Amino acid sequence: MVRAVVMPGPHLPVEVREYPLPRLEEGAVLLRTIYSEVCGTDVHLHQGHLAGVPYPIIPGHINVGEIVDLRGAPADVDGQPLRKGQVATFLDVHETCGHCWYCTVAKATTRCPHRKVYGITYSASDGLLGGWSELIYLKPGVKVLPLPESVPPERFIGAGCGLPTAMHALERAEIMLGDSVVVQGSGPVGLSAAILAQLSGATQVIVVGGPAARLAEAERIGADVVINIEATSPEERAAR
């Protein structure tokens, strides 16, 4: 049996439940969880702020683990064969259609209406399809990314969901050399965006957020201007 943390529904205490060891389909991978994270999305899930969530769910969509079993010849995103013992992560969004407006025009497959997302769109009755579990079942076709040996699991999970989210935002915004960038929010996503904006060539980075400790961190990582939402009015911020 495999233990997993289950979110029964909005505002309900999470529970530890047991599930049978899954039988692998051809092309599937079984990942032993090393680290998962609590993302802001998980907080929204617990507060019932996301529509269409099939509670009860096994949350967790950013994870790193060890491949303990596989069936057939699954490959990583570069087409290299996966093997037992590798430390890897995976892309939580999958089964996108590749044909809709989001997939083909907007290049924003994370908004594809057909997408499936680990830890969010699967019910706990569907299987071990969330990261808050001892084992995670990676369905055939899920994009798997082995970690380089130079990147320890704790360093990867430290970036959490915030770094790839910020990277996607920066790619969509097409920041260029000399740009001025305003980052609204100084949480993990905002701080990551402030770093990536500088690396993309922005010569002025302004972070709007709070509390003060996070703004101090924004200054430490190179933000040129910080504006505290707890000490300014909306009118003052607009004027700035």
Tab-separated table of N, CA and C in Angstrom, residues 32-150:
chain	number	residue	atom	x	y	z
A	32	ARG	N	9.319	7.654	-6.956
A	32	ARG	CA	9.296	7.723	-5.489
A	32	ARG	C	9.572	9.165	-5.090
A	33	THR	N	8.648	9.767	-4.370
A	33	THR	CA	8.756	11.179	-4.036
A	33	THR	C	9.931	11.440	-3.097
A	34	ILE	N	10.779	12.365	-3.498
A	34	ILE	CA	11.825	12.874	-2.605
A	34	ILE	C	11.339	14.170	-1.964
A	35	TYR	N	10.865	15.084	-2.815
A	35	TYR	CA	10.302	16.342	-2.325
A	35	TYR	C	9.063	16.712	-3.142
A	36	SER	N	8.081	17.297	-2.467
A	36	SER	CA	6.995	18.000	-3.124
A	36	SER	C	6.939	19.373	-2.467
A	37	GLU	N	6.001	20.211	-2.878
A	37	GLU	CA	5.927	21.537	-2.280
A	37	GLU	C	4.478	21.918	-2.007
A	38	VAL	N	4.305	22.926	-1.180
A	38	VAL	CA	2.992	23.542	-0.995
A	38	VAL	C	3.009	24.846	-1.781
A	39	CYS	N	2.282	24.850	-2.878
A	39	CYS	CA	2.228	26.015	-3.769
A	39	CYS	C	1.049	26.897	-3.365
A	40	GLY	N	1.077	28.148	-3.820
A	40	GLY	CA	-0.069	29.026	-3.596
A	40	GLY	C	-1.342	28.453	-4.185
A	41	THR	N	-1.200	27.707	-5.287
A	41	THR	CA	-2.371	27.057	-5.881
A	41	THR	C	-2.992	26.060	-4.914
A	42	ASP	N	-2.158	25.357	-4.147
A	42	ASP	CA	-2.687	24.401	-3.177
A	42	ASP	C	-3.501	25.107	-2.096
A	43	VAL	N	-3.078	26.313	-1.731
A	43	VAL	CA	-3.852	27.110	-0.769
A	43	VAL	C	-5.208	27.464	-1.375
A	44	HIS	N	-5.193	27.873	-2.650
A	44	HIS	CA	-6.459	28.197	-3.327
A	44	HIS	C	-7.360	26.960	-3.413
A	45	LEU	N	-6.759	25.805	-3.671
A	45	LEU	CA	-7.539	24.566	-3.713
A	45	LEU	C	-8.214	24.309	-2.370
A	46	HIS	N	-7.476	24.513	-1.292
A	46	HIS	CA	-8.030	24.257	0.031
A	46	HIS	C	-9.115	25.266	0.386
A	47	GLN	N	-9.019	26.460	-0.184
A	47	GLN	CA	-10.018	27.493	0.084
A	47	GLN	C	-11.188	27.443	-0.890
A	48	GLY	N	-11.137	26.501	-1.840
A	48	GLY	CA	-12.236	26.345	-2.791
A	48	GLY	C	-12.331	27.428	-3.838
A	49	HIS	N	-11.204	28.041	-4.194
A	49	HIS	CA	-11.207	29.159	-5.128
A	49	HIS	C	-11.089	28.742	-6.594
A	50	LEU	N	-10.845	27.459	-6.861
A	50	LEU	CA	-10.720	26.988	-8.240
A	50	LEU	C	-11.962	26.197	-8.621
A	51	ALA	N	-12.482	26.459	-9.796
A	51	ALA	CA	-13.702	25.797	-10.251
A	51	ALA	C	-13.394	24.420	-10.841
A	52	GLY	N	-14.341	23.514	-10.680
A	52	GLY	CA	-14.262	22.219	-11.340
A	52	GLY	C	-13.269	21.234	-10.760
A	53	VAL	N	-12.830	21.458	-9.538
A	53	VAL	CA	-11.855	20.545	-8.926
A	53	VAL	C	-12.583	19.291	-8.442
A	54	PRO	N	-12.119	18.094	-8.827
A	54	PRO	CA	-12.844	16.862	-8.497
A	54	PRO	C	-12.460	16.305	-7.120
A	55	TYR	N	-12.768	17.055	-6.065
A	55	TYR	CA	-12.464	16.582	-4.711
A	55	TYR	C	-13.110	15.213	-4.464
A	56	PRO	N	-12.435	14.366	-3.671
A	56	PRO	CA	-11.140	14.545	-3.010
A	56	PRO	C	-9.996	14.412	-4.010
A	57	ILE	N	-8.910	15.149	-3.739
A	57	ILE	CA	-7.753	15.108	-4.632
A	57	ILE	C	-6.481	14.840	-3.822
A	58	ILE	N	-5.467	14.347	-4.516
A	58	ILE	CA	-4.113	14.284	-3.971
A	58	ILE	C	-3.388	15.502	-4.541
A	59	PRO	N	-3.162	16.551	-3.757
A	59	PRO	CA	-2.516	17.754	-4.301
A	59	PRO	C	-1.042	17.503	-4.620
A	60	GLY	N	-0.425	18.540	-5.141
A	60	GLY	CA	1.008	18.489	-5.433
A	60	GLY	C	1.279	18.414	-6.923
A	61	HIS	N	1.839	19.499	-7.487
A	61	HIS	CA	2.101	19.525	-8.921
A	61	HIS	C	3.529	19.897	-9.271
A	62	ILE	N	4.368	20.177	-8.289
A	62	ILE	CA	5.800	20.369	-8.518
A	62	ILE	C	6.526	19.394	-7.607
A	63	ASN	N	7.263	18.463	-8.210
A	63	ASN	CA	7.847	17.372	-7.442
A	63	ASN	C	9.187	16.950	-8.033
A	64	VAL	N	9.953	16.281	-7.213
A	64	VAL	CA	11.183	15.641	-7.677
A	64	VAL	C	11.268	14.299	-6.970
A	65	GLY	N	11.703	13.284	-7.699
A	65	GLY	CA	11.745	11.954	-7.099
A	65	GLY	C	12.693	11.030	-7.833
A	66	GLU	N	12.727	9.791	-7.382
A	66	GLU	CA	13.586	8.769	-7.974
A	66	GLU	C	12.728	7.782	-8.759
A	67	ILE	N	13.147	7.472	-9.962
A	67	ILE	CA	12.439	6.479	-10.765
A	67	ILE	C	12.686	5.099	-10.163
A	68	VAL	N	11.609	4.461	-9.706
A	68	VAL	CA	11.750	3.146	-9.070
A	68	VAL	C	11.196	2.034	-9.949
A	69	ASP	N	10.401	2.390	-10.954
A	69	ASP	CA	9.874	1.367	-11.855
A	69	ASP	C	9.417	2.041	-13.143
A	70	LEU	N	9.424	1.296	-14.219
A	70	LEU	CA	8.907	1.768	-15.502
A	70	LEU	C	8.546	0.552	-16.336
A	71	ARG	N	7.727	0.792	-17.352
A	71	ARG	CA	7.312	-0.310	-18.216
A	71	ARG	C	7.477	0.100	-19.669
A	72	GLY	N	8.049	-0.781	-20.446
A	72	GLY	CA	8.318	-0.459	-21.829
A	72	GLY	C	9.602	0.331	-21.941
A	73	ALA	N	9.596	1.336	-22.825
A	73	ALA	CA	10.804	2.135	-23.064
A	73	ALA	C	10.481	3.623	-23.039
A	74	PRO	N	9.975	4.147	-21.909
A	74	PRO	CA	9.692	5.585	-21.843
A	74	PRO	C	10.978	6.396	-21.957
A	75	ALA	N	10.865	7.575	-22.579
A	75	ALA	CA	12.021	8.438	-22.792
A	75	ALA	C	11.782	9.792	-22.143
A	76	ASP	N	12.882	10.522	-21.923
A	76	ASP	CA	12.762	11.862	-21.353
A	76	ASP	C	12.433	12.863	-22.466
A	77	VAL	N	12.412	14.157	-22.123
A	77	VAL	CA	12.008	15.177	-23.097
A	77	VAL	C	12.988	15.287	-24.252
A	78	ASP	N	14.207	14.798	-24.088
A	78	ASP	CA	15.198	14.825	-25.156
A	78	ASP	C	15.252	13.522	-25.943
A	79	GLY	N	14.327	12.604	-25.618
A	79	GLY	CA	14.292	11.335	-26.327
A	79	GLY	C	15.246	10.283	-25.811
A	80	GLN	N	15.898	10.556	-24.681
A	80	GLN	CA	16.829	9.588	-24.102
A	80	GLN	C	16.077	8.601	-23.216
A	81	PRO	N	16.433	7.325	-23.260
A	81	PRO	CA	15.722	6.331	-22.446
A	81	PRO	C	15.838	6.642	-20.955
A	82	LEU	N	14.732	6.508	-20.257
A	82	LEU	CA	14.751	6.647	-18.803
A	82	LEU	C	15.178	5.331	-18.177
A	83	ARG	N	15.706	5.421	-16.960
A	83	ARG	CA	16.153	4.205	-16.284
A	83	ARG	C	15.888	4.318	-14.790
A	84	LYS	N	15.779	3.177	-14.159
A	84	LYS	CA	15.577	3.147	-12.710
A	84	LYS	C	16.767	3.802	-12.017
A	85	GLY	N	16.459	4.491	-10.914
A	85	GLY	CA	17.505	5.143	-10.136
A	85	GLY	C	17.736	6.591	-10.507
A	86	GLN	N	17.237	7.033	-11.660
A	86	GLN	CA	17.394	8.435	-12.031
A	86	GLN	C	16.552	9.332	-11.132
A	87	VAL	N	17.102	10.506	-10.800
A	87	VAL	CA	16.341	11.526	-10.094
A	87	VAL	C	15.745	12.456	-11.152
A	88	ALA	N	14.446	12.664	-11.080
A	88	ALA	CA	13.769	13.387	-12.162
A	88	ALA	C	12.598	14.192	-11.634
A	89	THR	N	12.158	15.121	-12.455
A	89	THR	CA	10.909	15.836	-12.242
A	89	THR	C	10.052	15.633	-13.489
A	90	PHE	N	8.886	16.254	-13.517
A	90	PHE	CA	8.003	16.090	-14.668
A	90	PHE	C	7.130	17.330	-14.827
A	91	LEU	N	6.586	17.501	-16.020
A	91	LEU	CA	5.687	18.621	-16.287
A	91	LEU	C	4.278	18.224	-15.890
A	92	ASP	N	3.704	18.991	-14.970
A	92	ASP	CA	2.402	18.625	-14.401
A	92	ASP	C	1.263	18.756	-15.396
A	93	VAL	N	1.387	19.660	-16.371
A	93	VAL	CA	0.342	19.839	-17.381
A	93	VAL	C	0.617	18.889	-18.548
A	94	HIS	N	-0.372	18.111	-18.929
A	94	HIS	CA	-0.175	17.160	-20.025
A	94	HIS	C	-1.523	16.875	-20.692
A	95	GLU	N	-1.487	16.017	-21.697
A	95	GLU	CA	-2.670	15.663	-22.494
A	95	GLU	C	-3.322	16.888	-23.134
A	96	THR	N	-2.506	17.886	-23.485
A	96	THR	CA	-3.030	19.018	-24.238
A	96	THR	C	-3.319	18.568	-25.672
A	97	CYS	N	-4.277	19.236	-26.321
A	97	CYS	CA	-4.771	18.724	-27.607
A	97	CYS	C	-3.850	19.023	-28.777
A	98	GLY	N	-3.114	20.151	-28.711
A	98	GLY	CA	-2.239	20.519	-29.817
A	98	GLY	C	-2.961	21.129	-31.003
A	99	HIS	N	-4.274	21.376	-30.891
A	99	HIS	CA	-5.047	21.874	-32.027
A	99	HIS	C	-5.835	23.146	-31.715
A	100	CYS	N	-6.102	23.420	-30.450
A	100	CYS	CA	-6.946	24.562	-30.095
A	100	CYS	C	-6.180	25.878	-30.238
A	101	TRP	N	-6.897	26.999	-30.035
A	101	TRP	CA	-6.285	28.323	-30.150
A	101	TRP	C	-5.142	28.502	-29.160
A	102	TYR	N	-5.320	28.017	-27.938
A	102	TYR	CA	-4.276	28.172	-26.925
A	102	TYR	C	-3.016	27.409	-27.320
A	103	CYS	N	-3.180	26.214	-27.875
A	103	CYS	CA	-2.030	25.388	-28.236
A	103	CYS	C	-1.314	25.911	-29.476
A	104	THR	N	-2.069	26.368	-30.484
A	104	THR	CA	-1.476	26.683	-31.775
A	104	THR	C	-1.162	28.161	-31.989
A	105	VAL	N	-2.011	29.053	-31.478
A	105	VAL	CA	-1.837	30.482	-31.727
A	105	VAL	C	-1.200	31.178	-30.528
A	106	ALA	N	-1.808	31.018	-29.375
A	106	ALA	CA	-1.316	31.717	-28.180
A	106	ALA	C	-0.037	31.104	-27.634
A	107	LYS	N	0.271	29.861	-28.035
A	107	LYS	CA	1.432	29.146	-27.497
A	107	LYS	C	1.376	29.105	-25.967
A	108	ALA	N	0.171	28.906	-25.458
A	108	ALA	CA	-0.045	28.831	-24.011
A	108	ALA	C	-0.793	27.529	-23.716
A	109	THR	N	-0.096	26.422	-23.875
A	109	THR	CA	-0.743	25.117	-23.730
A	109	THR	C	-1.265	24.876	-22.325
A	110	THR	N	-0.759	25.649	-21.346
A	110	THR	CA	-1.267	25.497	-19.981
A	110	THR	C	-2.717	25.933	-19.854
A	111	ARG	N	-3.255	26.602	-20.888
A	111	ARG	CA	-4.653	27.025	-20.874
A	111	ARG	C	-5.524	26.154	-21.790
A	112	CYS	N	-4.954	25.121	-22.372
A	112	CYS	CA	-5.725	24.240	-23.253
A	112	CYS	C	-6.910	23.666	-22.477
A	113	PRO	N	-8.128	23.756	-23.014
A	113	PRO	CA	-9.292	23.249	-22.275
A	113	PRO	C	-9.297	21.740	-22.102
A	114	HIS	N	-8.459	21.031	-22.835
A	114	HIS	CA	-8.401	19.575	-22.728
A	114	HIS	C	-7.294	19.104	-21.782
A	115	ARG	N	-6.537	20.042	-21.230
A	115	ARG	CA	-5.369	19.674	-20.444
A	115	ARG	C	-5.744	18.909	-19.172
A	116	LYS	N	-4.808	18.101	-18.719
A	116	LYS	CA	-4.881	17.478	-17.405
A	116	LYS	C	-3.706	17.984	-16.581
A	117	VAL	N	-3.921	18.145	-15.274
A	117	VAL	CA	-2.878	18.694	-14.409
A	117	VAL	C	-2.763	17.837	-13.155
A	118	TYR	N	-1.558	17.345	-12.912
A	118	TYR	CA	-1.322	16.581	-11.696
A	118	TYR	C	-1.637	17.428	-10.472
A	119	GLY	N	-2.298	16.815	-9.500
A	119	GLY	CA	-2.584	17.492	-8.244
A	119	GLY	C	-3.725	18.485	-8.281
A	120	ILE	N	-4.383	18.638	-9.456
A	120	ILE	CA	-5.433	19.651	-9.577
A	120	ILE	C	-6.678	19.104	-10.270
A	121	THR	N	-6.518	18.487	-11.437
A	121	THR	CA	-7.691	18.064	-12.220
A	121	THR	C	-8.018	16.582	-12.061
A	122	TYR	N	-7.240	15.854	-11.265
A	122	TYR	CA	-7.496	14.433	-11.051
A	122	TYR	C	-8.101	14.205	-9.671
A	123	SER	N	-9.096	13.344	-9.601
A	123	SER	CA	-9.627	12.912	-8.309
A	123	SER	C	-8.687	11.886	-7.694
A	124	ALA	N	-8.718	11.787	-6.380
A	124	ALA	CA	-7.910	10.770	-5.705
A	124	ALA	C	-8.316	9.368	-6.145
A	125	SER	N	-9.551	9.212	-6.598
A	125	SER	CA	-10.001	7.899	-7.070
A	125	SER	C	-9.387	7.527	-8.412
A	126	ASP	N	-8.771	8.493	-9.106
A	126	ASP	CA	-8.130	8.224	-10.388
A	126	ASP	C	-6.758	7.574	-10.232
A	127	GLY	N	-6.191	7.618	-9.019
A	127	GLY	CA	-4.884	7.022	-8.788
A	127	GLY	C	-3.908	8.001	-8.169
A	128	LEU	N	-2.644	7.605	-8.148
A	128	LEU	CA	-1.591	8.392	-7.507
A	128	LEU	C	-1.107	9.465	-8.483
A	129	LEU	N	-1.984	10.443	-8.722
A	129	LEU	CA	-1.738	11.471	-9.727
A	129	LEU	C	-1.598	12.844	-9.089
A	130	GLY	N	-0.910	12.866	-7.962
A	130	GLY	CA	-0.590	14.097	-7.248
A	130	GLY	C	0.691	13.890	-6.468
A	131	GLY	N	1.376	14.981	-6.163
A	131	GLY	CA	2.707	14.883	-5.575
A	131	GLY	C	2.759	14.628	-4.087
A	132	TRP	N	1.643	14.822	-3.373
A	132	TRP	CA	1.676	14.601	-1.924
A	132	TRP	C	1.448	13.114	-1.636
A	133	SER	N	2.290	12.308	-2.216
A	133	SER	CA	2.151	10.859	-2.129
A	133	SER	C	3.537	10.233	-2.095
A	134	GLU	N	3.632	9.071	-1.476
A	134	GLU	CA	4.931	8.392	-1.435
A	134	GLU	C	5.408	8.003	-2.828
A	135	LEU	N	4.461	7.645	-3.693
A	135	LEU	CA	4.774	7.298	-5.077
A	135	LEU	C	3.866	8.101	-6.001
A	136	ILE	N	4.396	8.490	-7.162
A	136	ILE	CA	3.627	9.239	-8.148
A	136	ILE	C	3.622	8.440	-9.443
A	137	TYR	N	2.427	8.233	-9.982
A	137	TYR	CA	2.275	7.480	-11.226
A	137	TYR	C	2.344	8.460	-12.404
A	138	LEU	N	3.386	8.325	-13.211
A	138	LEU	CA	3.535	9.181	-14.382
A	138	LEU	C	2.966	8.448	-15.586
A	139	LYS	N	1.847	8.944	-16.074
A	139	LYS	CA	1.145	8.295	-17.172
A	139	LYS	C	1.966	8.360	-18.464
A	140	PRO	N	1.724	7.442	-19.382
A	140	PRO	CA	2.426	7.502	-20.672
A	140	PRO	C	2.218	8.861	-21.333
A	141	GLY	N	3.291	9.448	-21.804
A	141	GLY	CA	3.221	10.749	-22.451
A	141	GLY	C	3.537	11.923	-21.563
A	142	VAL	N	3.571	11.726	-20.233
A	142	VAL	CA	3.970	12.808	-19.337
A	142	VAL	C	5.444	13.135	-19.601
A	143	LYS	N	5.758	14.424	-19.701
A	143	LYS	CA	7.122	14.853	-20.002
A	143	LYS	C	7.992	14.748	-18.744
A	144	VAL	N	9.019	13.913	-18.823
A	144	VAL	CA	9.911	13.654	-17.686
A	144	VAL	C	11.264	14.313	-17.953
A	145	LEU	N	11.790	14.995	-16.936
A	145	LEU	CA	13.070	15.692	-17.064
A	145	LEU	C	14.019	15.209	-15.966
A	146	PRO	N	15.019	14.381	-16.297
A	146	PRO	CA	16.015	13.984	-15.301
A	146	PRO	C	16.815	15.196	-14.831
A	147	LEU	N	17.119	15.240	-13.552
A	147	LEU	CA	17.938	16.328	-13.024
A	147	LEU	C	19.411	16.058	-13.333
A	148	PRO	N	20.160	17.071	-13.753
A	148	PRO	CA	21.609	16.889	-13.892
A	148	PRO	C	22.221	16.513	-12.537
A	149	GLU	N	23.301	15.775	-12.571
A	149	GLU	CA	23.928	15.358	-11.321
A	149	GLU	C	24.393	16.551	-10.495
A	150	SER	N	24.630	17.695	-11.154
A	150	SER	CA	25.094	18.891	-10.444
A	150	SER	C	23.979	19.619	-9.700
